Amino acid sequence: NAGVTQTPKFRILKIGQSMTLQCAQDMNHNYMYWYRQDPGMGLKLIYYSVGAGITDKGEVPNGYNVSRSTTEDFPLRLELAAPSQTSVYFCASSPNPFQDRHEAFFGQGTRLTVV
Amino acid sequence: QKEVEQNSGPLSVPEGAIASLNCTYSDRGSQSFFWYRQYSGKSPELIMSIYSNGDQEDGRFTAQLNKASQYVSLLIRDSQPSDSATYLCAVFNTGGFKTIFGAGTRLFVKA
């Protein structure tokens, strides 16, 4: 029962580098989300997807890109990393919101530092 | 106006007391409401969900929803030191089909 799996758990990037944060879920959920959480703050929605091939921007999409080629995977791409992107990144998935219960399940997070 | 608002706290209560956490939301079309608990350095975990007006109880936890007032609350009875965490209110937004989180309320339960 893996649930939502994120890799890597930790990463240090230099300014201007790029990287992809991986997220996979095995619960056959249509909805997937990427959030960032700055120290002492709540979760800010970066991008979300309602199914394979469909993505949309959240509250803070600048500097990020996503793709959703399969139901299981929802990678987040950082291009030209900046210190402002230092944060903890959480991937989450949920069932169709018109089902009886559709709470979000979270991965363990990726702690990213840009120096 | 933020979509989901919570008092950041910290809220401090003695062991055994009732902790009351509040949340307001701006989208009247919101249909689903969740409370997550997050320990420091960990990912959020769901503790309560509520979908209709009224109360929803699960053990020591009670979620209350008032859609007319756009208000949702969480009561924790017989608070324990292990309840010390940040509590995040989340709202599923039917306008954009996405779940939005509040900034969270830090709760401290003093032994």
PDB file of C-alpha atoms in Angstrom:
ATOM      1  CA  ASN A   1       0.000   0.000   0.000  1.00  0.00           C
ATOM      2  CA  ALA A   2       2.416   2.669  -1.256  1.00  0.00           C
ATOM      3  CA  GLY A   3      -0.133   5.492  -1.651  1.00  0.00           C
ATOM      4  CA  VAL A   4       1.613   8.641  -2.897  1.00  0.00           C
ATOM      5  CA  THR A   5       5.367   8.386  -3.431  1.00  0.00           C
ATOM      6  CA  GLN A   6       7.612  11.398  -3.936  1.00  0.00           C
ATOM      7  CA  THR A   7      11.258  11.425  -4.936  1.00  0.00           C
ATOM      8  CA  PRO A   8      13.722  12.719  -3.959  1.00  0.00           C
ATOM      9  CA  LYS A   9      13.195  13.446  -0.237  1.00  0.00           C
ATOM     10  CA  PHE A  10      15.896  16.106  -0.143  1.00  0.00           C
ATOM     11  CA  ARG A  11      17.716  18.099  -2.803  1.00  0.00           C
ATOM     12  CA  ILE A  12      20.086  21.050  -2.966  1.00  0.00           C
ATOM     13  CA  LEU A  13      20.141  22.994  -6.235  1.00  0.00           C
ATOM     14  CA  LYS A  14      22.326  25.829  -7.406  1.00  0.00           C
ATOM     15  CA  ILE A  15      20.707  28.975  -8.760  1.00  0.00           C
ATOM     16  CA  GLY A  16      19.822  28.490 -12.413  1.00  0.00           C
ATOM     17  CA  GLN A  17      19.796  24.692 -12.324  1.00  0.00           C
ATOM     18  CA  SER A  18      16.734  22.682 -13.276  1.00  0.00           C
ATOM     19  CA  MET A  19      15.215  19.550 -11.814  1.00  0.00           C
ATOM     20  CA  THR A  20      12.122  17.384 -11.819  1.00  0.00           C
ATOM     21  CA  LEU A  21      10.305  16.315  -8.676  1.00  0.00           C
ATOM     22  CA  GLN A  22       8.673  12.958  -9.178  1.00  0.00           C
ATOM     23  CA  CYS A  23       5.255  11.957  -7.835  1.00  0.00           C
ATOM     24  CA  ALA A  24       3.455   8.657  -8.341  1.00  0.00           C
ATOM     25  CA  GLN A  25       0.250   7.267  -6.846  1.00  0.00           C
ATOM     26  CA  ASP A  26      -1.157   3.769  -6.997  1.00  0.00           C
ATOM     27  CA  MET A  27      -4.726   4.486  -5.866  1.00  0.00           C
ATOM     28  CA  ASN A  28      -6.089   5.192  -9.376  1.00  0.00           C
ATOM     29  CA  HIS A  29      -6.990   8.747  -8.345  1.00  0.00           C
ATOM     30  CA  ASN A  30      -7.914  11.168 -11.092  1.00  0.00           C
ATOM     31  CA  TYR A  31      -7.035  14.321  -9.171  1.00  0.00           C
ATOM     32  CA  MET A  32      -3.441  15.181  -8.337  1.00  0.00           C
ATOM     33  CA  TYR A  33      -1.917  18.306  -6.825  1.00  0.00           C
ATOM     34  CA  TRP A  34       1.410  19.963  -6.181  1.00  0.00           C
ATOM     35  CA  TYR A  35       1.722  22.242  -3.158  1.00  0.00           C
ATOM     36  CA  ARG A  36       4.606  24.135  -1.659  1.00  0.00           C
ATOM     37  CA  GLN A  37       4.936  24.956   2.004  1.00  0.00           C
ATOM     38  CA  ASP A  38       7.288  27.663   3.195  1.00  0.00           C
ATOM     39  CA  PRO A  39       8.495  27.588   6.830  1.00  0.00           C
ATOM     40  CA  GLY A  40       5.662  28.263   9.266  1.00  0.00           C
ATOM     41  CA  MET A  41       3.149  28.723   6.477  1.00  0.00           C
ATOM     42  CA  GLY A  42       0.256  26.809   4.965  1.00  0.00           C
ATOM     43  CA  LEU A  43       0.108  25.000   1.657  1.00  0.00           C
ATOM     44  CA  LYS A  44       0.080  26.965  -1.579  1.00  0.00           C
ATOM     45  CA  LEU A  45      -1.269  25.242  -4.673  1.00  0.00           C
ATOM     46  CA  ILE A  46       1.195  25.269  -7.583  1.00  0.00           C
ATOM     47  CA  TYR A  47      -0.520  23.122 -10.223  1.00  0.00           C
ATOM     48  CA  TYR A  48      -3.209  20.501 -10.283  1.00  0.00           C
ATOM     49  CA  SER A  49      -4.576  17.906 -12.677  1.00  0.00           C
ATOM     50  CA  VAL A  50      -8.048  16.418 -12.988  1.00  0.00           C
ATOM     51  CA  GLY A  51      -6.908  13.526 -15.163  1.00  0.00           C
ATOM     52  CA  ALA A  52      -4.330  12.334 -17.652  1.00  0.00           C
ATOM     53  CA  GLY A  53      -3.592  15.054 -20.200  1.00  0.00           C
ATOM     54  CA  ILE A  54      -5.329  17.820 -18.210  1.00  0.00           C
ATOM     55  CA  THR A  55      -3.468  20.280 -15.994  1.00  0.00           C
ATOM     56  CA  ASP A  56      -4.195  23.746 -14.660  1.00  0.00           C
ATOM     57  CA  LYS A  57      -2.462  26.481 -12.716  1.00  0.00           C
ATOM     58  CA  GLY A  58      -2.951  26.985  -9.012  1.00  0.00           C
ATOM     59  CA  GLU A  59      -2.103  29.983  -6.835  1.00  0.00           C
ATOM     60  CA  VAL A  60       1.689  30.117  -7.411  1.00  0.00           C
ATOM     61  CA  PRO A  61       2.571  28.518 -10.796  1.00  0.00           C
ATOM     62  CA  ASN A  62       5.381  30.841 -11.903  1.00  0.00           C
ATOM     63  CA  GLY A  63       8.717  29.074 -12.328  1.00  0.00           C
ATOM     64  CA  TYR A  64       7.155  25.609 -12.524  1.00  0.00           C
ATOM     65  CA  ASN A  65       5.754  23.273 -15.136  1.00  0.00           C
ATOM     66  CA  VAL A  66       3.856  19.998 -14.959  1.00  0.00           C
ATOM     67  CA  SER A  67       2.726  17.205 -17.208  1.00  0.00           C
ATOM     68  CA  ARG A  68       0.279  14.342 -16.728  1.00  0.00           C
ATOM     69  CA  SER A  69       0.758  11.656 -19.330  1.00  0.00           C
ATOM     70  CA  THR A  70      -0.580   8.844 -17.132  1.00  0.00           C
ATOM     71  CA  THR A  71      -3.047   8.575 -14.263  1.00  0.00           C
ATOM     72  CA  GLU A  72      -0.260   7.459 -11.920  1.00  0.00           C
ATOM     73  CA  ASP A  73       2.440  10.087 -12.480  1.00  0.00           C
ATOM     74  CA  PHE A  74       2.475  13.845 -12.026  1.00  0.00           C
ATOM     75  CA  PRO A  75       6.020  15.263 -12.204  1.00  0.00           C
ATOM     76  CA  LEU A  76       6.810  18.882 -11.323  1.00  0.00           C
ATOM     77  CA  ARG A  77       9.554  20.620 -13.291  1.00  0.00           C
ATOM     78  CA  LEU A  78      11.577  23.535 -11.920  1.00  0.00           C
ATOM     79  CA  GLU A  79      13.342  25.563 -14.610  1.00  0.00           C
ATOM     80  CA  LEU A  80      16.086  28.031 -13.672  1.00  0.00           C
ATOM     81  CA  ALA A  81      15.892  27.490  -9.917  1.00  0.00           C
ATOM     82  CA  ALA A  82      15.784  30.599  -7.724  1.00  0.00           C
ATOM     83  CA  PRO A  83      16.281  31.002  -3.934  1.00  0.00           C
ATOM     84  CA  SER A  84      12.573  31.885  -3.674  1.00  0.00           C
ATOM     85  CA  GLN A  85      11.802  28.283  -4.628  1.00  0.00           C
ATOM     86  CA  THR A  86      13.416  26.982  -1.455  1.00  0.00           C
ATOM     87  CA  SER A  87      10.524  25.179   0.180  1.00  0.00           C
ATOM     88  CA  VAL A  88       8.984  21.828   1.021  1.00  0.00           C
ATOM     89  CA  TYR A  89       6.997  20.410  -1.868  1.00  0.00           C
ATOM     90  CA  PHE A  90       4.059  18.078  -1.342  1.00  0.00           C
ATOM     91  CA  CYS A  91       2.309  16.012  -3.946  1.00  0.00           C
ATOM     92  CA  ALA A  92      -1.229  14.837  -3.204  1.00  0.00           C
ATOM     93  CA  SER A  93      -3.945  12.851  -4.911  1.00  0.00           C
ATOM     94  CA  SER A  94      -7.664  12.450  -4.378  1.00  0.00           C
ATOM     95  CA  PRO A  95     -10.554  10.527  -5.897  1.00  0.00           C
ATOM     96  CA  ASN A  96     -13.139  12.168  -8.120  1.00  0.00           C
ATOM     97  CA  PRO A  97     -14.653  14.991  -5.999  1.00  0.00           C
ATOM     98  CA  PHE A  98     -18.157  13.798  -6.761  1.00  0.00           C
ATOM     99  CA  GLN A  99     -17.525  10.554  -4.924  1.00  0.00           C
ATOM    100  CA  ASP A 100     -18.735  10.250  -1.354  1.00  0.00           C
ATOM    101  CA  ARG A 101     -15.293  10.703   0.154  1.00  0.00           C
ATOM    102  CA  HIS A 102     -12.593  12.555  -1.723  1.00  0.00           C
ATOM    103  CA  GLU A 103     -10.027  13.720   0.753  1.00  0.00           C
ATOM    104  CA  ALA A 104      -6.468  14.311  -0.446  1.00  0.00           C
ATOM    105  CA  PHE A 105      -3.685  11.858   0.374  1.00  0.00           C
ATOM    106  CA  PHE A 106      -0.187  13.304   0.656  1.00  0.00           C
ATOM    107  CA  GLY A 107       3.271  12.111  -0.190  1.00  0.00           C
ATOM    108  CA  GLN A 108       6.064  12.502   2.355  1.00  0.00           C
ATOM    109  CA  GLY A 109       7.369  15.703   0.797  1.00  0.00           C
ATOM    110  CA  THR A 110      10.517  16.900  -0.939  1.00  0.00           C
ATOM    111  CA  ARG A 111      12.674  19.425   0.900  1.00  0.00           C
ATOM    112  CA  LEU A 112      14.355  21.622  -1.710  1.00  0.00           C
ATOM    113  CA  THR A 113      17.049  24.201  -1.025  1.00  0.00           C
ATOM    114  CA  VAL A 114      18.288  26.560  -3.742  1.00  0.00           C
ATOM    115  CA  VAL A 115      21.671  28.166  -3.038  1.00  0.00           C
TER     116      VAL A 115
ATOM    117  CA  GLN B   1      -9.729  38.302   0.617  1.00  0.00           C
ATOM    118  CA  LYS B   2      -8.036  34.938   1.025  1.00  0.00           C
ATOM    119  CA  GLU B   3     -10.046  31.943  -0.098  1.00  0.00           C
ATOM    120  CA  VAL B   4      -9.574  30.073   3.189  1.00  0.00           C
ATOM    121  CA  GLU B   5      -8.711  31.922   6.396  1.00  0.00           C
ATOM    122  CA  GLN B   6      -7.592  30.634   9.769  1.00  0.00           C
ATOM    123  CA  ASN B   7      -6.145  32.257  12.862  1.00  0.00           C
ATOM    124  CA  SER B   8      -2.447  31.427  12.792  1.00  0.00           C
ATOM    125  CA  GLY B   9      -2.294  31.074  16.586  1.00  0.00           C
ATOM    126  CA  PRO B  10      -0.589  29.741  18.467  1.00  0.00           C
ATOM    127  CA  LEU B  11      -3.540  28.442  20.434  1.00  0.00           C
ATOM    128  CA  SER B  12      -2.513  27.125  23.818  1.00  0.00           C
ATOM    129  CA  VAL B  13      -4.805  24.939  25.945  1.00  0.00           C
ATOM    130  CA  PRO B  14      -4.197  22.837  29.067  1.00  0.00           C
ATOM    131  CA  GLU B  15      -4.330  19.067  28.879  1.00  0.00           C
ATOM    132  CA  GLY B  16      -7.905  17.803  29.151  1.00  0.00           C
ATOM    133  CA  ALA B  17      -9.476  21.029  27.867  1.00  0.00           C
ATOM    134  CA  ILE B  18     -11.438  21.590  24.659  1.00  0.00           C
ATOM    135  CA  ALA B  19      -9.506  23.151  21.790  1.00  0.00           C
ATOM    136  CA  SER B  20     -11.587  25.119  19.292  1.00  0.00           C
ATOM    137  CA  LEU B  21     -10.195  25.855  15.832  1.00  0.00           C
ATOM    138  CA  ASN B  22     -11.968  28.043  13.293  1.00  0.00           C
ATOM    139  CA  CYS B  23     -11.916  28.545   9.555  1.00  0.00           C
ATOM    140  CA  THR B  24     -13.819  30.752   7.110  1.00  0.00           C
ATOM    141  CA  TYR B  25     -13.972  30.448   3.351  1.00  0.00           C
ATOM    142  CA  SER B  26     -14.961  32.812   0.558  1.00  0.00           C
ATOM    143  CA  ASP B  27     -16.461  30.606  -2.179  1.00  0.00           C
ATOM    144  CA  ARG B  28     -20.149  29.987  -1.472  1.00  0.00           C
ATOM    145  CA  GLY B  29     -20.125  27.114  -3.948  1.00  0.00           C
ATOM    146  CA  SER B  30     -17.623  25.110  -1.886  1.00  0.00           C
ATOM    147  CA  GLN B  31     -18.944  21.663  -1.173  1.00  0.00           C
ATOM    148  CA  SER B  32     -16.347  19.727   0.794  1.00  0.00           C
ATOM    149  CA  PHE B  33     -14.378  20.650   3.887  1.00  0.00           C
ATOM    150  CA  PHE B  34     -11.468  18.953   5.550  1.00  0.00           C
ATOM    151  CA  TRP B  35      -9.283  19.261   8.626  1.00  0.00           C
ATOM    152  CA  TYR B  36      -5.714  18.023   8.402  1.00  0.00           C
ATOM    153  CA  ARG B  37      -3.183  17.690  11.192  1.00  0.00           C
ATOM    154  CA  GLN B  38       0.481  18.300  10.437  1.00  0.00           C
ATOM    155  CA  TYR B  39       3.292  17.530  12.836  1.00  0.00           C
ATOM    156  CA  SER B  40       6.532  19.437  12.367  1.00  0.00           C
ATOM    157  CA  GLY B  41       8.510  18.075   9.445  1.00  0.00           C
ATOM    158  CA  LYS B  42       5.751  15.680   8.400  1.00  0.00           C
ATOM    159  CA  SER B  43       3.111  15.650   5.695  1.00  0.00           C
ATOM    160  CA  PRO B  44      -0.517  16.573   6.431  1.00  0.00           C
ATOM    161  CA  GLU B  45      -2.840  13.771   7.514  1.00  0.00           C
ATOM    162  CA  LEU B  46      -6.617  13.886   7.328  1.00  0.00           C
ATOM    163  CA  ILE B  47      -8.458  13.861  10.648  1.00  0.00           C
ATOM    164  CA  MET B  48     -11.974  15.002   9.704  1.00  0.00           C
ATOM    165  CA  SER B  49     -14.079  15.622   6.623  1.00  0.00           C
ATOM    166  CA  ILE B  50     -17.529  17.214   6.481  1.00  0.00           C
ATOM    167  CA  TYR B  51     -19.818  17.659   3.504  1.00  0.00           C
ATOM    168  CA  SER B  52     -23.133  18.993   4.883  1.00  0.00           C
ATOM    169  CA  ASN B  53     -24.303  21.502   7.470  1.00  0.00           C
ATOM    170  CA  GLY B  54     -24.171  20.410  11.094  1.00  0.00           C
ATOM    171  CA  ASP B  55     -21.781  18.366  13.157  1.00  0.00           C
ATOM    172  CA  GLN B  56     -19.627  15.389  12.297  1.00  0.00           C
ATOM    173  CA  GLU B  57     -18.069  13.515  15.198  1.00  0.00           C
ATOM    174  CA  ASP B  58     -15.210  11.013  15.261  1.00  0.00           C
ATOM    175  CA  GLY B  59     -13.878  10.096  18.688  1.00  0.00           C
ATOM    176  CA  ARG B  60     -12.535  13.216  20.395  1.00  0.00           C
ATOM    177  CA  PHE B  61     -12.913  15.290  17.224  1.00  0.00           C
ATOM    178  CA  THR B  62     -16.007  17.168  16.066  1.00  0.00           C
ATOM    179  CA  ALA B  63     -16.203  19.145  12.836  1.00  0.00           C
ATOM    180  CA  GLN B  64     -18.941  21.748  12.493  1.00  0.00           C
ATOM    181  CA  LEU B  65     -20.089  23.303   9.225  1.00  0.00           C
ATOM    182  CA  ASN B  66     -22.300  26.339   8.664  1.00  0.00           C
ATOM    183  CA  LYS B  67     -22.544  27.048   4.941  1.00  0.00           C
ATOM    184  CA  ALA B  68     -24.739  30.134   5.409  1.00  0.00           C
ATOM    185  CA  SER B  69     -21.973  31.745   7.482  1.00  0.00           C
ATOM    186  CA  GLN B  70     -19.203  30.156   5.377  1.00  0.00           C
ATOM    187  CA  TYR B  71     -17.672  28.838   8.555  1.00  0.00           C
ATOM    188  CA  VAL B  72     -16.187  25.510   9.564  1.00  0.00           C
ATOM    189  CA  SER B  73     -14.716  24.599  12.929  1.00  0.00           C
ATOM    190  CA  LEU B  74     -12.925  21.747  14.653  1.00  0.00           C
ATOM    191  CA  LEU B  75     -13.360  20.893  18.319  1.00  0.00           C
ATOM    192  CA  ILE B  76     -10.890  18.638  20.069  1.00  0.00           C
ATOM    193  CA  ARG B  77     -12.190  17.321  23.377  1.00  0.00           C
ATOM    194  CA  ASP B  78      -9.936  16.078  26.177  1.00  0.00           C
ATOM    195  CA  SER B  79      -6.911  17.609  24.460  1.00  0.00           C
ATOM    196  CA  GLN B  80      -3.673  15.657  24.816  1.00  0.00           C
ATOM    197  CA  PRO B  81      -0.048  16.812  24.429  1.00  0.00           C
ATOM    198  CA  SER B  82       0.099  14.550  21.364  1.00  0.00           C
ATOM    199  CA  ASP B  83      -2.519  16.823  19.748  1.00  0.00           C
ATOM    200  CA  SER B  84       0.087  19.596  19.610  1.00  0.00           C
ATOM    201  CA  ALA B  85       0.480  20.243  15.882  1.00  0.00           C
ATOM    202  CA  THR B  86      -0.596  22.590  13.131  1.00  0.00           C
ATOM    203  CA  TYR B  87      -4.182  22.135  11.978  1.00  0.00           C
ATOM    204  CA  LEU B  88      -4.946  22.942   8.364  1.00  0.00           C
ATOM    205  CA  CYS B  89      -8.421  23.720   7.086  1.00  0.00           C
ATOM    206  CA  ALA B  90      -8.997  22.739   3.451  1.00  0.00           C
ATOM    207  CA  VAL B  91     -11.885  23.496   1.136  1.00  0.00           C
ATOM    208  CA  PHE B  92     -12.704  21.865  -2.164  1.00  0.00           C
ATOM    209  CA  ASN B  93     -13.497  24.719  -4.517  1.00  0.00           C
ATOM    210  CA  THR B  94     -16.158  23.812  -7.044  1.00  0.00           C
ATOM    211  CA  GLY B  95     -15.318  26.870  -9.123  1.00  0.00           C
ATOM    212  CA  GLY B  96     -11.927  25.539 -10.063  1.00  0.00           C
ATOM    213  CA  PHE B  97     -12.144  21.888  -9.035  1.00  0.00           C
ATOM    214  CA  LYS B  98      -9.244  22.219  -6.644  1.00  0.00           C
ATOM    215  CA  THR B  99      -8.538  21.937  -2.924  1.00  0.00           C
ATOM    216  CA  ILE B 100      -7.333  25.121  -1.234  1.00  0.00           C
ATOM    217  CA  PHE B 101      -5.704  25.179   2.189  1.00  0.00           C
ATOM    218  CA  GLY B 102      -5.687  27.791   4.903  1.00  0.00           C
ATOM    219  CA  ALA B 103      -2.428  28.896   6.488  1.00  0.00           C
ATOM    220  CA  GLY B 104      -2.994  26.647   9.509  1.00  0.00           C
ATOM    221  CA  THR B 105      -3.418  27.140  13.260  1.00  0.00           C
ATOM    222  CA  ARG B 106      -0.675  26.002  15.617  1.00  0.00           C
ATOM    223  CA  LEU B 107      -2.029  24.245  18.674  1.00  0.00           C
ATOM    224  CA  PHE B 108      -0.067  23.653  21.875  1.00  0.00           C
ATOM    225  CA  VAL B 109      -1.491  21.391  24.556  1.00  0.00           C
ATOM    226  CA  LYS B 110       0.262  21.916  27.878  1.00  0.00           C
ATOM    227  CA  ALA B 111       0.701  18.907  30.140  1.00  0.00           C
TER     228      ALA B 111
END
